């Protein structure tokens, strides 16, 4: 390669918890992501934004989701709420990189447009990507996804081919984009956004992958959580200083494995989830192999992370029927059974299930709560970065400094030598909210910045040794987060001055970023006829 600018591959998993992959203590086989970790660096305290669309909005723009119109999901809630469309007064990673000479490709899920029928200014084709393949909507069948697009053409019919599977199609297109790029623009760098929908529900996977996990989860979630925590400690990702025995405490809403009776069906649900992650990892491996074969791999910055923590949603039939835009039949015309039906094996095209709270609790080991919430289990994600020619850090090392999604854009732009513009199409854009992580990824000691979150009235701020966090409608809780990542000991009553200080910081941030008040969020949900997610 004649360029000094690296290729950049940004890999995003969907609804995958903190400790599912092998290099973060999980029992799922992820040799390709593990390779990135062994040859790169892992962050132990990286945070997403708790939910699909808000995380993607923040990842793409370097701004908080509320600043760019996507505070909840891609619903048009105007005039009382967020537009659900990526704001034109923002700059995306591919737009900034294109200005620096990059070719730009998206393979996978977008989820940042409220109108998924007619091409419009929020579609990825008009937000900086030269070529795109994938779905505009947030979740769906892996065998027969809706809103499947190639550039601005609907290609849902392509999924009708026998053996077609979305995770593989995402990987196929990523490989194709890289090969075409090397053949046609070999000297130029590229940016590839590889946005898998795995392992978001529904539980769909190749039976050959599921079979490889037969029996792997039969010990149940209690034993497996203990094993994961032990491996996390052994790896140094979690230390005794993070909260010790409290980290092993089971969510009281989760039954003890020994007290439950659907062991075979429950284990099968987790086997399919594992197979979903496994297939994602196989796709990452195919992209890495392609880069290696073309001689580009060591000049490539690869970043892997997840958009939110493991998801506790139990898909009951009524919920799926009312709120999930599901295909009602398979490609063969057979009915798809909506929701979690004990005794029925998930995995095939005629099922539409989730793995539920207990397994999500395993996914988020050793943290509290789940997707939607801004306690640690909702927002803590693995982040793995590999860039041999650009990072001088010792391979396999860990970085403990906390960062969040707004820090990704400045990191990628610094790596590329690209600049963040002040305007887009003549419209002034907000200054980037984050800061480059490259110094920290290189092992330099950098100061902490305050981190902020809000989703559906769930709020948090992390500042210095403290994290202030609350669920919608509840009081603030205060944790000494450096020694209590389990969020087990609420210090709010003992430190009212700290609560007042952090609450003021949070309120100033929320006001500046256009966060809707909790009451307004509740009103939106009432109008939709759907409550906020239950605890
Ligand atoms: Ca997600």
Coordinates of C-alpha atoms in Angstrom, one line a residue, residues 14-15 29 50 71 74-75 134 145 152 159 166 182 222 228 234 254 264 313 318 352 360 376 455:
X14 CA -26.3 -6.1 18.3
X15 CA -27.6 -6.8 21.9
X29 CA -16.1 -19.7 20.6
X50 CA -28.0 1.2 26.1
X71 CA -33.0 9.9 21.5
X74 CA -36.3 5.5 14.8
X75 CA -39.9 6.5 15.5
X134 CA -28.3 -4.3 4.6
X145 CA -35.5 -9.8 6.7
X152 CA -31.5 2.4 -2.6
X159 CA -33.3 -13.8 0.7
X166 CA -28.5 -12.6 7.0
X182 CA -8.6 -3.5 -3.5
X222 CA -25.7 -19.7 38.1
X228 CA -17.3 -16.3 33.7
X234 CA -8.1 -14.3 35.8
X254 CA -33.8 -14.4 38.1
X264 CA -33.7 -28.6 28.0
X313 CA -37.0 -9.1 26.9
X318 CA -49.1 -10.7 22.6
X352 CA -39.4 -16.1 16.7
X360 CA -29.1 -12.0 29.5
X376 CA -23.5 -1.2 34.1
X455 CA -32.5 6.6 27.6

